[in-house]
Amino acid sequence: MNPEQNSSPASKPRGLNDCAKIIRPHSVMIQFVGKRMTWGFDWSLLNYFVLKANPDCHDPKVEPAEELIFYFPAAKVTLLGWRLDLMLEHIATHSIARVWRSRREPAEQNMEVARISEVFVLPYEYDVLAEHTPTESPSASQQDRP
């Protein structure tokens, strides 16, 4: 799935550039495009969000300086990047339909626009990834027993 296919000049408001798709007046869901999966959450289920300095950042010129965390009942979603404060208005109005990692390197970045370097989704109870991992057949596991 290529997030660039879902973007258009009209969906790129000033300050977000190539890391978010905006829908006016608002979106019902927000999608987070990770390296292996795309996760979707209903905006109405957002409990709260937190924007803070990235505690693992030692050099903001090459490492993401900010951390934006979304708390949903089913999962915690963390975005790492720069100038994530520029997303706050769009979060408040639920106009972000999709976010993904920026394609540019930190050295190429314009610090007047938000850039997302990583997207992490941590489900609270149900392990969705377990559905997509190969499992042993029952006969194979029984053969291994003494």
mmCIF file with all atom_site columns, N, CA, C and O in Angstrom, residues 1-35:
data_model
loop_
_atom_site.group_PDB
_atom_site.id
_atom_site.type_symbol
_atom_site.label_atom_id
_atom_site.label_alt_id
_atom_site.label_comp_id
_atom_site.label_asym_id
_atom_site.label_entity_id
_atom_site.label_seq_id
_atom_site.pdbx_PDB_ins_code
_atom_site.Cartn_x
_atom_site.Cartn_y
_atom_site.Cartn_z
_atom_site.occupancy
_atom_site.B_iso_or_equiv
_atom_site.pdbx_formal_charge
_atom_site.auth_seq_id
_atom_site.auth_comp_id
_atom_site.auth_asym_id
_atom_site.auth_atom_id
_atom_site.pdbx_PDB_model_num
ATOM 1   N N  . MET A 1 1  ? 0.851   -1.171 0.000  1.00 0.00 ? 1  MET A N  1
ATOM 2   C CA . MET A 1 1  ? 0.000   0.000  0.000  1.00 0.00 ? 1  MET A CA 1
ATOM 3   C C  . MET A 1 1  ? 0.895   1.232  0.000  1.00 0.00 ? 1  MET A C  1
ATOM 4   O O  . MET A 1 1  ? 1.744   1.388  0.855  1.00 0.00 ? 1  MET A O  1
ATOM 5   N N  . ASN A 1 2  ? 0.716   2.092  -0.978 1.00 0.00 ? 2  ASN A N  1
ATOM 6   C CA . ASN A 1 2  ? 1.547   3.273  -1.118 1.00 0.00 ? 2  ASN A CA 1
ATOM 7   C C  . ASN A 1 2  ? 0.750   4.503  -0.699 1.00 0.00 ? 2  ASN A C  1
ATOM 8   O O  . ASN A 1 2  ? -0.176  4.899  -1.392 1.00 0.00 ? 2  ASN A O  1
ATOM 9   N N  . PRO A 1 3  ? 1.124   5.140  0.427  1.00 0.00 ? 3  PRO A N  1
ATOM 10  C CA . PRO A 1 3  ? 0.354   6.296  0.884  1.00 0.00 ? 3  PRO A CA 1
ATOM 11  C C  . PRO A 1 3  ? 0.396   7.463  -0.081 1.00 0.00 ? 3  PRO A C  1
ATOM 12  O O  . PRO A 1 3  ? -0.488  8.286  -0.100 1.00 0.00 ? 3  PRO A O  1
ATOM 13  N N  . GLU A 1 4  ? 1.433   7.519  -0.917 1.00 0.00 ? 4  GLU A N  1
ATOM 14  C CA . GLU A 1 4  ? 1.521   8.632  -1.862 1.00 0.00 ? 4  GLU A CA 1
ATOM 15  C C  . GLU A 1 4  ? 0.413   8.574  -2.899 1.00 0.00 ? 4  GLU A C  1
ATOM 16  O O  . GLU A 1 4  ? 0.045   9.577  -3.472 1.00 0.00 ? 4  GLU A O  1
ATOM 17  N N  . GLN A 1 5  ? -0.141  7.391  -3.151 1.00 0.00 ? 5  GLN A N  1
ATOM 18  C CA . GLN A 1 5  ? -1.240  7.264  -4.101 1.00 0.00 ? 5  GLN A CA 1
ATOM 19  C C  . GLN A 1 5  ? -2.497  7.925  -3.581 1.00 0.00 ? 5  GLN A C  1
ATOM 20  O O  . GLN A 1 5  ? -3.380  8.263  -4.341 1.00 0.00 ? 5  GLN A O  1
ATOM 21  N N  . ASN A 1 6  ? -2.599  8.103  -2.273 1.00 0.00 ? 6  ASN A N  1
ATOM 22  C CA . ASN A 1 6  ? -3.796  8.662  -1.668 1.00 0.00 ? 6  ASN A CA 1
ATOM 23  C C  . ASN A 1 6  ? -3.670  10.133 -1.350 1.00 0.00 ? 6  ASN A C  1
ATOM 24  O O  . ASN A 1 6  ? -4.471  10.683 -0.646 1.00 0.00 ? 6  ASN A O  1
ATOM 25  N N  . SER A 1 7  ? -2.640  10.765 -1.833 1.00 0.00 ? 7  SER A N  1
ATOM 26  C CA . SER A 1 7  ? -2.468  12.182 -1.530 1.00 0.00 ? 7  SER A CA 1
ATOM 27  C C  . SER A 1 7  ? -2.694  12.997 -2.790 1.00 0.00 ? 7  SER A C  1
ATOM 28  O O  . SER A 1 7  ? -2.520  12.517 -3.896 1.00 0.00 ? 7  SER A O  1
ATOM 29  N N  . SER A 1 8  ? -3.110  14.213 -2.592 1.00 0.00 ? 8  SER A N  1
ATOM 30  C CA . SER A 1 8  ? -3.301  15.133 -3.695 1.00 0.00 ? 8  SER A CA 1
ATOM 31  C C  . SER A 1 8  ? -2.924  16.518 -3.214 1.00 0.00 ? 8  SER A C  1
ATOM 32  O O  . SER A 1 8  ? -2.871  16.759 -2.016 1.00 0.00 ? 8  SER A O  1
ATOM 33  N N  . PRO A 1 9  ? -2.626  17.450 -4.112 1.00 0.00 ? 9  PRO A N  1
ATOM 34  C CA . PRO A 1 9  ? -2.261  18.791 -3.665 1.00 0.00 ? 9  PRO A CA 1
ATOM 35  C C  . PRO A 1 9  ? -3.310  19.414 -2.758 1.00 0.00 ? 9  PRO A C  1
ATOM 36  O O  . PRO A 1 9  ? -2.986  20.101 -1.814 1.00 0.00 ? 9  PRO A O  1
ATOM 37  N N  . ALA A 1 10 ? -4.581  19.132 -2.985 1.00 0.00 ? 10 ALA A N  1
ATOM 38  C CA . ALA A 1 10 ? -5.642  19.704 -2.155 1.00 0.00 ? 10 ALA A CA 1
ATOM 39  C C  . ALA A 1 10 ? -5.654  19.116 -0.758 1.00 0.00 ? 10 ALA A C  1
ATOM 40  O O  . ALA A 1 10 ? -6.171  19.711 0.165  1.00 0.00 ? 10 ALA A O  1
ATOM 41  N N  . SER A 1 11 ? -5.077  17.918 -0.590 1.00 0.00 ? 11 SER A N  1
ATOM 42  C CA . SER A 1 11 ? -5.103  17.275 0.713  1.00 0.00 ? 11 SER A CA 1
ATOM 43  C C  . SER A 1 11 ? -3.845  17.556 1.531  1.00 0.00 ? 11 SER A C  1
ATOM 44  O O  . SER A 1 11 ? -3.651  16.965 2.565  1.00 0.00 ? 11 SER A O  1
ATOM 45  N N  . LYS A 1 12 ? -2.978  18.432 1.061  1.00 0.00 ? 12 LYS A N  1
ATOM 46  C CA . LYS A 1 12 ? -1.745  18.742 1.767  1.00 0.00 ? 12 LYS A CA 1
ATOM 47  C C  . LYS A 1 12 ? -1.763  20.181 2.276  1.00 0.00 ? 12 LYS A C  1
ATOM 48  O O  . LYS A 1 12 ? -1.259  21.081 1.633  1.00 0.00 ? 12 LYS A O  1
ATOM 49  N N  . PRO A 1 13 ? -2.355  20.410 3.432  1.00 0.00 ? 13 PRO A N  1
ATOM 50  C CA . PRO A 1 13 ? -2.362  21.768 3.947  1.00 0.00 ? 13 PRO A CA 1
ATOM 51  C C  . PRO A 1 13 ? -0.968  22.184 4.382  1.00 0.00 ? 13 PRO A C  1
ATOM 52  O O  . PRO A 1 13 ? -0.097  21.355 4.620  1.00 0.00 ? 13 PRO A O  1
ATOM 53  N N  . ARG A 1 14 ? -0.779  23.456 4.478  1.00 0.00 ? 14 ARG A N  1
ATOM 54  C CA . ARG A 1 14 ? 0.510   24.004 4.881  1.00 0.00 ? 14 ARG A CA 1
ATOM 55  C C  . ARG A 1 14 ? 0.907   23.442 6.247  1.00 0.00 ? 14 ARG A C  1
ATOM 56  O O  . ARG A 1 14 ? 0.114   23.379 7.163  1.00 0.00 ? 14 ARG A O  1
ATOM 57  N N  . GLY A 1 15 ? 2.149   23.008 6.355  1.00 0.00 ? 15 GLY A N  1
ATOM 58  C CA . GLY A 1 15 ? 2.661   22.503 7.614  1.00 0.00 ? 15 GLY A CA 1
ATOM 59  C C  . GLY A 1 15 ? 2.680   20.996 7.735  1.00 0.00 ? 15 GLY A C  1
ATOM 60  O O  . GLY A 1 15 ? 3.342   20.466 8.593  1.00 0.00 ? 15 GLY A O  1
ATOM 61  N N  . LEU A 1 16 ? 1.964   20.274 6.867  1.00 0.00 ? 16 LEU A N  1
ATOM 62  C CA . LEU A 1 16 ? 1.969   18.823 6.974  1.00 0.00 ? 16 LEU A CA 1
ATOM 63  C C  . LEU A 1 16 ? 2.735   18.151 5.846  1.00 0.00 ? 16 LEU A C  1
ATOM 64  O O  . LEU A 1 16 ? 3.224   17.053 6.008  1.00 0.00 ? 16 LEU A O  1
ATOM 65  N N  . ASN A 1 17 ? 2.815   18.780 4.693  1.00 0.00 ? 17 ASN A N  1
ATOM 66  C CA . ASN A 1 17 ? 3.611   18.315 3.576  1.00 0.00 ? 17 ASN A CA 1
ATOM 67  C C  . ASN A 1 17 ? 3.280   16.889 3.174  1.00 0.00 ? 17 ASN A C  1
ATOM 68  O O  . ASN A 1 17 ? 2.142   16.592 2.865  1.00 0.00 ? 17 ASN A O  1
ATOM 69  N N  . ASP A 1 18 ? 4.253   15.971 3.258  1.00 0.00 ? 18 ASP A N  1
ATOM 70  C CA . ASP A 1 18 ? 4.046   14.636 2.697  1.00 0.00 ? 18 ASP A CA 1
ATOM 71  C C  . ASP A 1 18 ? 3.851   13.548 3.749  1.00 0.00 ? 18 ASP A C  1
ATOM 72  O O  . ASP A 1 18 ? 4.229   12.414 3.544  1.00 0.00 ? 18 ASP A O  1
ATOM 73  N N  . CYS A 1 19 ? 3.228   13.857 4.876  1.00 0.00 ? 19 CYS A N  1
ATOM 74  C CA . CYS A 1 19 ? 3.058   12.822 5.911  1.00 0.00 ? 19 CYS A CA 1
ATOM 75  C C  . CYS A 1 19 ? 1.613   12.649 6.373  1.00 0.00 ? 19 CYS A C  1
ATOM 76  O O  . CYS A 1 19 ? 1.364   11.865 7.282  1.00 0.00 ? 19 CYS A O  1
ATOM 77  N N  . ALA A 1 20 ? 0.665   13.360 5.753  1.00 0.00 ? 20 ALA A N  1
ATOM 78  C CA . ALA A 1 20 ? -0.727  13.240 6.197  1.00 0.00 ? 20 ALA A CA 1
ATOM 79  C C  . ALA A 1 20 ? -1.688  13.580 5.064  1.00 0.00 ? 20 ALA A C  1
ATOM 80  O O  . ALA A 1 20 ? -1.388  14.395 4.204  1.00 0.00 ? 20 ALA A O  1
ATOM 81  N N  . LYS A 1 21 ? -2.842  12.918 5.102  1.00 0.00 ? 21 LYS A N  1
ATOM 82  C CA . LYS A 1 21 ? -3.933  13.239 4.180  1.00 0.00 ? 21 LYS A CA 1
ATOM 83  C C  . LYS A 1 21 ? -5.033  13.882 5.014  1.00 0.00 ? 21 LYS A C  1
ATOM 84  O O  . LYS A 1 21 ? -5.468  13.321 6.017  1.00 0.00 ? 21 LYS A O  1
ATOM 85  N N  . ILE A 1 22 ? -5.458  15.047 4.591  1.00 0.00 ? 22 ILE A N  1
ATOM 86  C CA . ILE A 1 22 ? -6.470  15.823 5.305  1.00 0.00 ? 22 ILE A CA 1
ATOM 87  C C  . ILE A 1 22 ? -7.772  15.784 4.516  1.00 0.00 ? 22 ILE A C  1
ATOM 88  O O  . ILE A 1 22 ? -7.776  15.899 3.293  1.00 0.00 ? 22 ILE A O  1
ATOM 89  N N  . ILE A 1 23 ? -8.878  15.616 5.231  1.00 0.00 ? 23 ILE A N  1
ATOM 90  C CA . ILE A 1 23 ? -10.215 15.640 4.628  1.00 0.00 ? 23 ILE A CA 1
ATOM 91  C C  . ILE A 1 23 ? -11.015 16.728 5.318  1.00 0.00 ? 23 ILE A C  1
ATOM 92  O O  . ILE A 1 23 ? -11.032 16.809 6.542  1.00 0.00 ? 23 ILE A O  1
ATOM 93  N N  . ARG A 1 24 ? -11.670 17.573 4.548  1.00 0.00 ? 24 ARG A N  1
ATOM 94  C CA . ARG A 1 24 ? -12.510 18.634 5.107  1.00 0.00 ? 24 ARG A CA 1
ATOM 95  C C  . ARG A 1 24 ? -13.962 18.271 4.914  1.00 0.00 ? 24 ARG A C  1
ATOM 96  O O  . ARG A 1 24 ? -14.302 17.732 3.875  1.00 0.00 ? 24 ARG A O  1
ATOM 97  N N  . PRO A 1 25 ? -14.855 18.468 5.846  1.00 0.00 ? 25 PRO A N  1
ATOM 98  C CA . PRO A 1 25 ? -14.642 19.130 7.123  1.00 0.00 ? 25 PRO A CA 1
ATOM 99  C C  . PRO A 1 25 ? -13.979 18.226 8.149  1.00 0.00 ? 25 PRO A C  1
ATOM 100 O O  . PRO A 1 25 ? -13.235 18.698 8.984  1.00 0.00 ? 25 PRO A O  1
ATOM 101 N N  . HIS A 1 26 ? -14.247 16.888 8.127  1.00 0.00 ? 26 HIS A N  1
ATOM 102 C CA . HIS A 1 26 ? -13.563 16.007 9.057  1.00 0.00 ? 26 HIS A CA 1
ATOM 103 C C  . HIS A 1 26 ? -13.650 14.569 8.562  1.00 0.00 ? 26 HIS A C  1
ATOM 104 O O  . HIS A 1 26 ? -14.431 14.241 7.675  1.00 0.00 ? 26 HIS A O  1
ATOM 105 N N  . SER A 1 27 ? -12.831 13.721 9.169  1.00 0.00 ? 27 SER A N  1
ATOM 106 C CA . SER A 1 27 ? -12.788 12.311 8.828  1.00 0.00 ? 27 SER A CA 1
ATOM 107 C C  . SER A 1 27 ? -13.418 11.509 9.965  1.00 0.00 ? 27 SER A C  1
ATOM 108 O O  . SER A 1 27 ? -13.317 11.889 11.126 1.00 0.00 ? 27 SER A O  1
ATOM 109 N N  . VAL A 1 28 ? -14.039 10.389 9.644  1.00 0.00 ? 28 VAL A N  1
ATOM 110 C CA . VAL A 1 28 ? -14.625 9.536  10.667 1.00 0.00 ? 28 VAL A CA 1
ATOM 111 C C  . VAL A 1 28 ? -13.537 8.660  11.300 1.00 0.00 ? 28 VAL A C  1
ATOM 112 O O  . VAL A 1 28 ? -13.565 8.370  12.481 1.00 0.00 ? 28 VAL A O  1
ATOM 113 N N  . MET A 1 29 ? -12.549 8.273  10.488 1.00 0.00 ? 29 MET A N  1
ATOM 114 C CA . MET A 1 29 ? -11.474 7.411  10.970 1.00 0.00 ? 29 MET A CA 1
ATOM 115 C C  . MET A 1 29 ? -10.118 8.023  10.655 1.00 0.00 ? 29 MET A C  1
ATOM 116 O O  . MET A 1 29 ? -10.001 8.847  9.757  1.00 0.00 ? 29 MET A O  1
ATOM 117 N N  . ILE A 1 30 ? -9.116  7.557  11.402 1.00 0.00 ? 30 ILE A N  1
ATOM 118 C CA . ILE A 1 30 ? -7.736  7.905  11.104 1.00 0.00 ? 30 ILE A CA 1
ATOM 119 C C  . ILE A 1 30 ? -6.984  6.607  10.854 1.00 0.00 ? 30 ILE A C  1
ATOM 120 O O  . ILE A 1 30 ? -7.173  5.619  11.572 1.00 0.00 ? 30 ILE A O  1
ATOM 121 N N  . GLN A 1 31 ? -6.165  6.597  9.807  1.00 0.00 ? 31 GLN A N  1
ATOM 122 C CA . GLN A 1 31 ? -5.353  5.437  9.471  1.00 0.00 ? 31 GLN A CA 1
ATOM 123 C C  . GLN A 1 31 ? -3.892  5.768  9.752  1.00 0.00 ? 31 GLN A C  1
ATOM 124 O O  . GLN A 1 31 ? -3.424  6.862  9.437  1.00 0.00 ? 31 GLN A O  1
ATOM 125 N N  . PHE A 1 32 ? -3.193  4.790  10.330 1.00 0.00 ? 32 PHE A N  1
ATOM 126 C CA . PHE A 1 32 ? -1.766  4.915  10.596 1.00 0.00 ? 32 PHE A CA 1
ATOM 127 C C  . PHE A 1 32 ? -1.052  3.888  9.729  1.00 0.00 ? 32 PHE A C  1
ATOM 128 O O  . PHE A 1 32 ? -1.255  2.690  9.899  1.00 0.00 ? 32 PHE A O  1
ATOM 129 N N  . VAL A 1 33 ? -0.235  4.346  8.786  1.00 0.00 ? 33 VAL A N  1
ATOM 130 C CA . VAL A 1 33 ? 0.462   3.462  7.864  1.00 0.00 ? 33 VAL A CA 1
ATOM 131 C C  . VAL A 1 33 ? 1.835   3.155  8.447  1.00 0.00 ? 33 VAL A C  1
ATOM 132 O O  . VAL A 1 33 ? 2.681   4.041  8.563  1.00 0.00 ? 33 VAL A O  1
ATOM 133 N N  . GLY A 1 34 ? 2.025   1.900  8.841  1.00 0.00 ? 34 GLY A N  1
ATOM 134 C CA . GLY A 1 34 ? 3.304   1.453  9.378  1.00 0.00 ? 34 GLY A CA 1
ATOM 135 C C  . GLY A 1 34 ? 4.118   0.749  8.312  1.00 0.00 ? 34 GLY A C  1
ATOM 136 O O  . GLY A 1 34 ? 3.750   0.733  7.139  1.00 0.00 ? 34 GLY A O  1
ATOM 137 N N  . LYS A 1 35 ? 5.212   0.133  8.731  1.00 0.00 ? 35 LYS A N  1
ATOM 138 C CA . LYS A 1 35 ? 6.072   -0.571 7.785  1.00 0.00 ? 35 LYS A CA 1
ATOM 139 C C  . LYS A 1 35 ? 5.412   -1.832 7.241  1.00 0.00 ? 35 LYS A C  1
ATOM 140 O O  . LYS A 1 35 ? 5.607   -2.189 6.098  1.00 0.00 ? 35 LYS A O  1
#
